[in-house]
XYZ file of C-alpha atoms in Angstrom:
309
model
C 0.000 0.000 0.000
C 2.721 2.180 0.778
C 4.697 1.348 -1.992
C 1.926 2.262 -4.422
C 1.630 5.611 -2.371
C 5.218 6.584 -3.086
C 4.555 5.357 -6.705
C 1.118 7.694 -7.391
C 3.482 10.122 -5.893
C 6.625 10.008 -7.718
C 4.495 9.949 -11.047
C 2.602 13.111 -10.041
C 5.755 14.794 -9.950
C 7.501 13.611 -12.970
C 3.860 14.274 -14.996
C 4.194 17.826 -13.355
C 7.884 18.312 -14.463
C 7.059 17.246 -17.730
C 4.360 19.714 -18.032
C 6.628 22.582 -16.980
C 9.338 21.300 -18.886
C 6.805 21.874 -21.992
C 5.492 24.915 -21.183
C 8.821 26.534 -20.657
C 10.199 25.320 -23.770
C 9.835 27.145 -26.892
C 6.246 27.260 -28.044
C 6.427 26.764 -31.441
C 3.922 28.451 -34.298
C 1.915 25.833 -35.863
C 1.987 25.887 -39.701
C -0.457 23.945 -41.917
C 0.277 23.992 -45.552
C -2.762 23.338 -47.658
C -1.873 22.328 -51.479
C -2.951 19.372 -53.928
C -3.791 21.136 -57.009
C -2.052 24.074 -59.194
C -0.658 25.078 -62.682
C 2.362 25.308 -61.057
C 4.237 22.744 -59.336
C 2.467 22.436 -55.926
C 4.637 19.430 -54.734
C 7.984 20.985 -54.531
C 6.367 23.753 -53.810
C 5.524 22.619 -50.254
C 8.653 20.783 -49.765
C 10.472 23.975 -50.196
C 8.395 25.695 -48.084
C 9.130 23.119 -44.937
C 12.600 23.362 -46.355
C 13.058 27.259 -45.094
C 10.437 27.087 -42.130
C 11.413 24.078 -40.348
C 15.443 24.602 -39.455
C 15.302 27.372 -37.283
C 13.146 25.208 -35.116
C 10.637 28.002 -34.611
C 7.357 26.297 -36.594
C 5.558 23.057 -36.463
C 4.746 22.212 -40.500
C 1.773 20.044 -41.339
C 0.312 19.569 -44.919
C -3.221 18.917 -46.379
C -3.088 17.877 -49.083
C -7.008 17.942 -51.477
C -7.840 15.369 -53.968
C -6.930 17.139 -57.241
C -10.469 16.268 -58.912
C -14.011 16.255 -56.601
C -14.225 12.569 -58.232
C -11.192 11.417 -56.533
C -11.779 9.103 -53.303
C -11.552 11.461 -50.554
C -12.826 14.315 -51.579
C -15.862 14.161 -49.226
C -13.984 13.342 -46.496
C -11.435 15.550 -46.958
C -11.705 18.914 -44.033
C -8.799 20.360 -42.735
C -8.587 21.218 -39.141
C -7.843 24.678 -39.531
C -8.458 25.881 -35.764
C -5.620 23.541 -34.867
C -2.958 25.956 -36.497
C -2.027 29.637 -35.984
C -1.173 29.370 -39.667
C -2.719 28.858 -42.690
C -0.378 28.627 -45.823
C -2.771 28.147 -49.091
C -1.248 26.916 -52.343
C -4.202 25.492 -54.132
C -4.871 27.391 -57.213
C -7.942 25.690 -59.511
C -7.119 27.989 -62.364
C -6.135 25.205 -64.672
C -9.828 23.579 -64.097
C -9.203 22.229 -60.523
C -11.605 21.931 -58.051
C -13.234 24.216 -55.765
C -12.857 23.394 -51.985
C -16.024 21.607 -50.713
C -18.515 24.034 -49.353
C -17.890 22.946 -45.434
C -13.807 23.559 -46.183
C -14.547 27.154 -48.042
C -16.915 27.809 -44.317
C -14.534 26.718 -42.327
C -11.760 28.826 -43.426
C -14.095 31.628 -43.546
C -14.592 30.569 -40.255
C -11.092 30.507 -38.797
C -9.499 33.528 -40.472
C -12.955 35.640 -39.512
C -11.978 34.761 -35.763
C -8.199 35.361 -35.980
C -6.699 33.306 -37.648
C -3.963 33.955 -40.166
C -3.640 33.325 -44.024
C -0.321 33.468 -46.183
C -1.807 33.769 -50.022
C 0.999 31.686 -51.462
C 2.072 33.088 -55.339
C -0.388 31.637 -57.389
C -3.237 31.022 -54.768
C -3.715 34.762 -55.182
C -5.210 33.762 -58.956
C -7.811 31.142 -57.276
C -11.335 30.738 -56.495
C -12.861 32.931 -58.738
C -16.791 33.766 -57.785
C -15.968 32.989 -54.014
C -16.834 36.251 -52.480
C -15.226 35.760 -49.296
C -11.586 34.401 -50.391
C -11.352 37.067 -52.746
C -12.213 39.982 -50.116
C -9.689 38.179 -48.242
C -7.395 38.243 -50.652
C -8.231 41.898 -52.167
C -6.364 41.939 -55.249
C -6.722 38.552 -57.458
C -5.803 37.489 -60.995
C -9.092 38.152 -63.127
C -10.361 39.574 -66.187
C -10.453 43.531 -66.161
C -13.772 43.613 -65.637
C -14.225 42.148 -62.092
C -13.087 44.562 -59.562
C -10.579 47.489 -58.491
C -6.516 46.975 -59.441
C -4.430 49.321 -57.486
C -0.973 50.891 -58.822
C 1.719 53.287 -57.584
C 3.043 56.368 -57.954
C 6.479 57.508 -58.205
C 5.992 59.070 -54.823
C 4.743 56.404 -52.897
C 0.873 56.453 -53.303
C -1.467 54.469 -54.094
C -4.466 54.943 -57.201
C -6.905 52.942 -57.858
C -8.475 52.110 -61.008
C -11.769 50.941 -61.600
C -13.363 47.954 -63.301
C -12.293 47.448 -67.136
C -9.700 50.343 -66.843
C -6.942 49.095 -68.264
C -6.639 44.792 -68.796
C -7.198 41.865 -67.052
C -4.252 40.621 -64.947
C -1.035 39.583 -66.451
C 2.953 39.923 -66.071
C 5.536 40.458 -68.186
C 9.026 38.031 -68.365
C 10.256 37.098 -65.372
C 13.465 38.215 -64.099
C 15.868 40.165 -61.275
C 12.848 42.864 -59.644
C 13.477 45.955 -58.140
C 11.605 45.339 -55.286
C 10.675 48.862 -53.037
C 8.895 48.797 -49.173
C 6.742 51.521 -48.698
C 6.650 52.500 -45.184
C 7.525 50.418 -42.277
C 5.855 47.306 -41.149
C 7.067 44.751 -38.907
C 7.432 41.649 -41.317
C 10.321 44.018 -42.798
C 12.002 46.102 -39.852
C 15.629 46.307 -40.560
C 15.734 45.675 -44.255
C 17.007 47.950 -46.639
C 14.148 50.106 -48.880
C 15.029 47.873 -51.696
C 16.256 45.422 -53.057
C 16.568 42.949 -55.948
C 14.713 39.748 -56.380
C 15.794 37.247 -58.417
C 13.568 34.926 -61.447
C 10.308 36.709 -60.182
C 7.138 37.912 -61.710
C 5.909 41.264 -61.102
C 1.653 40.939 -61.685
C -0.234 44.010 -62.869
C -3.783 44.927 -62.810
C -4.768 42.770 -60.307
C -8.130 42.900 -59.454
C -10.866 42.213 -56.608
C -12.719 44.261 -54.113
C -9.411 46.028 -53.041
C -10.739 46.856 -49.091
C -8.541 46.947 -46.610
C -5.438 46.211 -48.457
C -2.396 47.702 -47.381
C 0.614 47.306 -49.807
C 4.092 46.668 -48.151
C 6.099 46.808 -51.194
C 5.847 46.745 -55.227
C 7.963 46.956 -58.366
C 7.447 47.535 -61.874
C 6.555 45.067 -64.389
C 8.390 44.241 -67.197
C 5.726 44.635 -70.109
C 7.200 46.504 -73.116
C 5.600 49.867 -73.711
C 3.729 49.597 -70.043
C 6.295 49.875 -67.129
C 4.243 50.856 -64.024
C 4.644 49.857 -60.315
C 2.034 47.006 -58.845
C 1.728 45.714 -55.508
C 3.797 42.588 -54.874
C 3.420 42.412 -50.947
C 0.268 43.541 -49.307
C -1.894 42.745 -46.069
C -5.322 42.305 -45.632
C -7.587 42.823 -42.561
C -10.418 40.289 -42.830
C -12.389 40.256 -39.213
C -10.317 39.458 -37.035
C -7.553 37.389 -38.974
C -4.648 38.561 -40.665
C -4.027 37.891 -44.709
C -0.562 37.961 -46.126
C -0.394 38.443 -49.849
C 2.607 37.928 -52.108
C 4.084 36.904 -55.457
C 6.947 35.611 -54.221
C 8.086 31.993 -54.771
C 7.007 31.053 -58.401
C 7.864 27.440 -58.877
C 7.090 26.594 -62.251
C 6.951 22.583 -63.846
C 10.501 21.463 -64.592
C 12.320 23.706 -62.196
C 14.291 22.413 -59.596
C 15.193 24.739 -56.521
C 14.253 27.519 -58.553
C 16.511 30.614 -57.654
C 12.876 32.833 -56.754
C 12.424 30.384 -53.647
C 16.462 30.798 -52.922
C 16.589 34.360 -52.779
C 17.834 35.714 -49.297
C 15.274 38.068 -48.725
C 12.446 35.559 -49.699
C 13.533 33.323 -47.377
C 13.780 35.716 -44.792
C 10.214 37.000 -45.190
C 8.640 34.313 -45.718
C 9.206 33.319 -42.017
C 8.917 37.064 -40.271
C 5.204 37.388 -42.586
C 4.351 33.474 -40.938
C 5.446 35.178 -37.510
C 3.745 38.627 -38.380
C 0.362 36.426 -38.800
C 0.672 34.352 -35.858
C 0.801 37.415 -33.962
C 4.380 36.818 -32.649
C 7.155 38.744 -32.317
C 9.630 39.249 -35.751
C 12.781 37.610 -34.439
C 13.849 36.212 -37.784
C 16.961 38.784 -38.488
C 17.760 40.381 -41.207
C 21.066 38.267 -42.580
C 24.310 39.483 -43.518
C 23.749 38.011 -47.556
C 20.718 40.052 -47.678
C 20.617 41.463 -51.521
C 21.283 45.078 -52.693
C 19.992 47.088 -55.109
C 23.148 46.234 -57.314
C 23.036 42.284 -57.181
C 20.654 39.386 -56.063
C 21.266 37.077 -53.530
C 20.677 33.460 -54.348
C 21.616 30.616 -51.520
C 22.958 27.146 -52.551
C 19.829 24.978 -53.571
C 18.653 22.890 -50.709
C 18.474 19.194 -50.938
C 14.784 18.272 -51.026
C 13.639 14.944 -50.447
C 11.413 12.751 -52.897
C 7.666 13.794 -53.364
């Protein structure tokens, strides 16, 4: 009887030091990726995502993955647990015919980023979903024809003008290639960097279009369309209830490349995880690194080794 006493006991107070042990340990940001269709290449797109969150030890990285078609087994079974994350990173993109998420998916993200949660609109996500109200308010500025909302441009000095429905075109980008990229005016996701800088293999999108509320651009850069030339968004935040939307075009991982040098530049792999702390509500403690790029040269890091997918 006694010894069981001293057992109940002794496991009471390992279980307890356990408990504090976890507590004061570091209390990671839990990251769900959510990808399974795109016309880009959504597979190594994740992996290289996990491949510049996970090392400094700071997130937790989960993937859902959709069926690609609503035919495939799954598909009605298929609902993320998005309350279980801090984090939401959406890649899906059904522009090349993919599928819609099912209804109780499209409510429950409505759901979760309404009530604080936060949303990182990965490249080509930002062209999805067309005719769902609510992702595109979230997202504010979309790939669409040039008929279906406000685009937003800027000025030489800084501000911003917006231009109504079927002014101008639809939304396109020129070549890709080393970007200018400029901030305008200070944020937290990029205390400490330089005002610009240049990204490599990256496209800059223009007249993108949507209902434009509550969108507050962090940087742009001009595109590269012959005869055209103006500056676009190609960072902004959205305020959707109480949830936070990051919005970039960052990170274009086409079919056939490998590593691509967009997703090895220093700076996008330096934002990438300050905009995933930014929405989490954390502190930015990612710092700004030493290779950062200039405005004279980019900075491309040695390709990571990414395992088979």
């Amino acid at each position: 009887m006694i010894r069981c006493l001293w057992l109940c006991i002794l496991a009471f107070f390992f279980t307890g030091c356990a408990h504090q042990s976890h507590m004061a340990g570091p209390n990671k940001i839990r990251v769900l990726i959510v990808d399974g269709f795109s016309n880009h290449d959504w597979r190594q797109t994740t992996a290289l995502i996990r491949d510049i969150l996970e090392p400094p030890g700071l997130f937790e990285v989960s993937v859902s993955t959709a069926p690609e078609k609503a035919t495939d087994p799954g598909w009605d079974m298929w609902r993320p647990k998005f309350t279980n994350y801090d984090v939401v990173i959406q890649t899906c993109n059904d522009i090349s015919h993919g599928p819609k998420w099912p209804e109780p998916v499209q409510e429950d993200f409505v759901d979760y980023v309404r009530n604080g949660g936060g949303v990182y609109i990965f490249h080509s996500a930002e062209n999805a979903f067309v005719g769902w109200k609510e992702y595109e308010h979230m997202v504010g500025l979309c790939w669409r024809k040039a008929d279906y909302g406000t685009a937003i441009s800027v000025n030489a000095d800084g501000s911003l003008e917006r231009i109504p429905p079927s002014v101008g075109s639809g939304t396109s980008h020129g070549q890709r290639g080393d970007v200018l990229v400029t901030r305008l005016g200070d944020d937290p996701i990029h205390a400490g960097m330089p005002r610009a800088w240049l990204s490599p293999d990256m496209e800059v999108y223009f007249y993108a279009r949507g209902p434009a509320e509550d969108v507050h651009v962090l940087a742009y850069a001009r595109d590269t369309k012959p005869g055209q030339g103006m500056l676009w968004p190609v960072e902004w935040t959205v305020d959707y209830g109480r949830g936070r939307v990051y919005v970039s075009t960052y990170g274009h991982v086409w079919r056939g490349d490998v590593n691509p040098p967009s997703m090895r530049c220093a700076a996008v792999q330096t934002i990438i995880p300050r905009a995933v702390q930014w929405l989490a509500h954390r502190p930015i403690t990612i710092p700004v690194p030493a290779d950062f790029p200039s405005t004279n040269a980019v900075s491309v890091r040695t390709p990571v080794v990414m395992p088979a997918y």
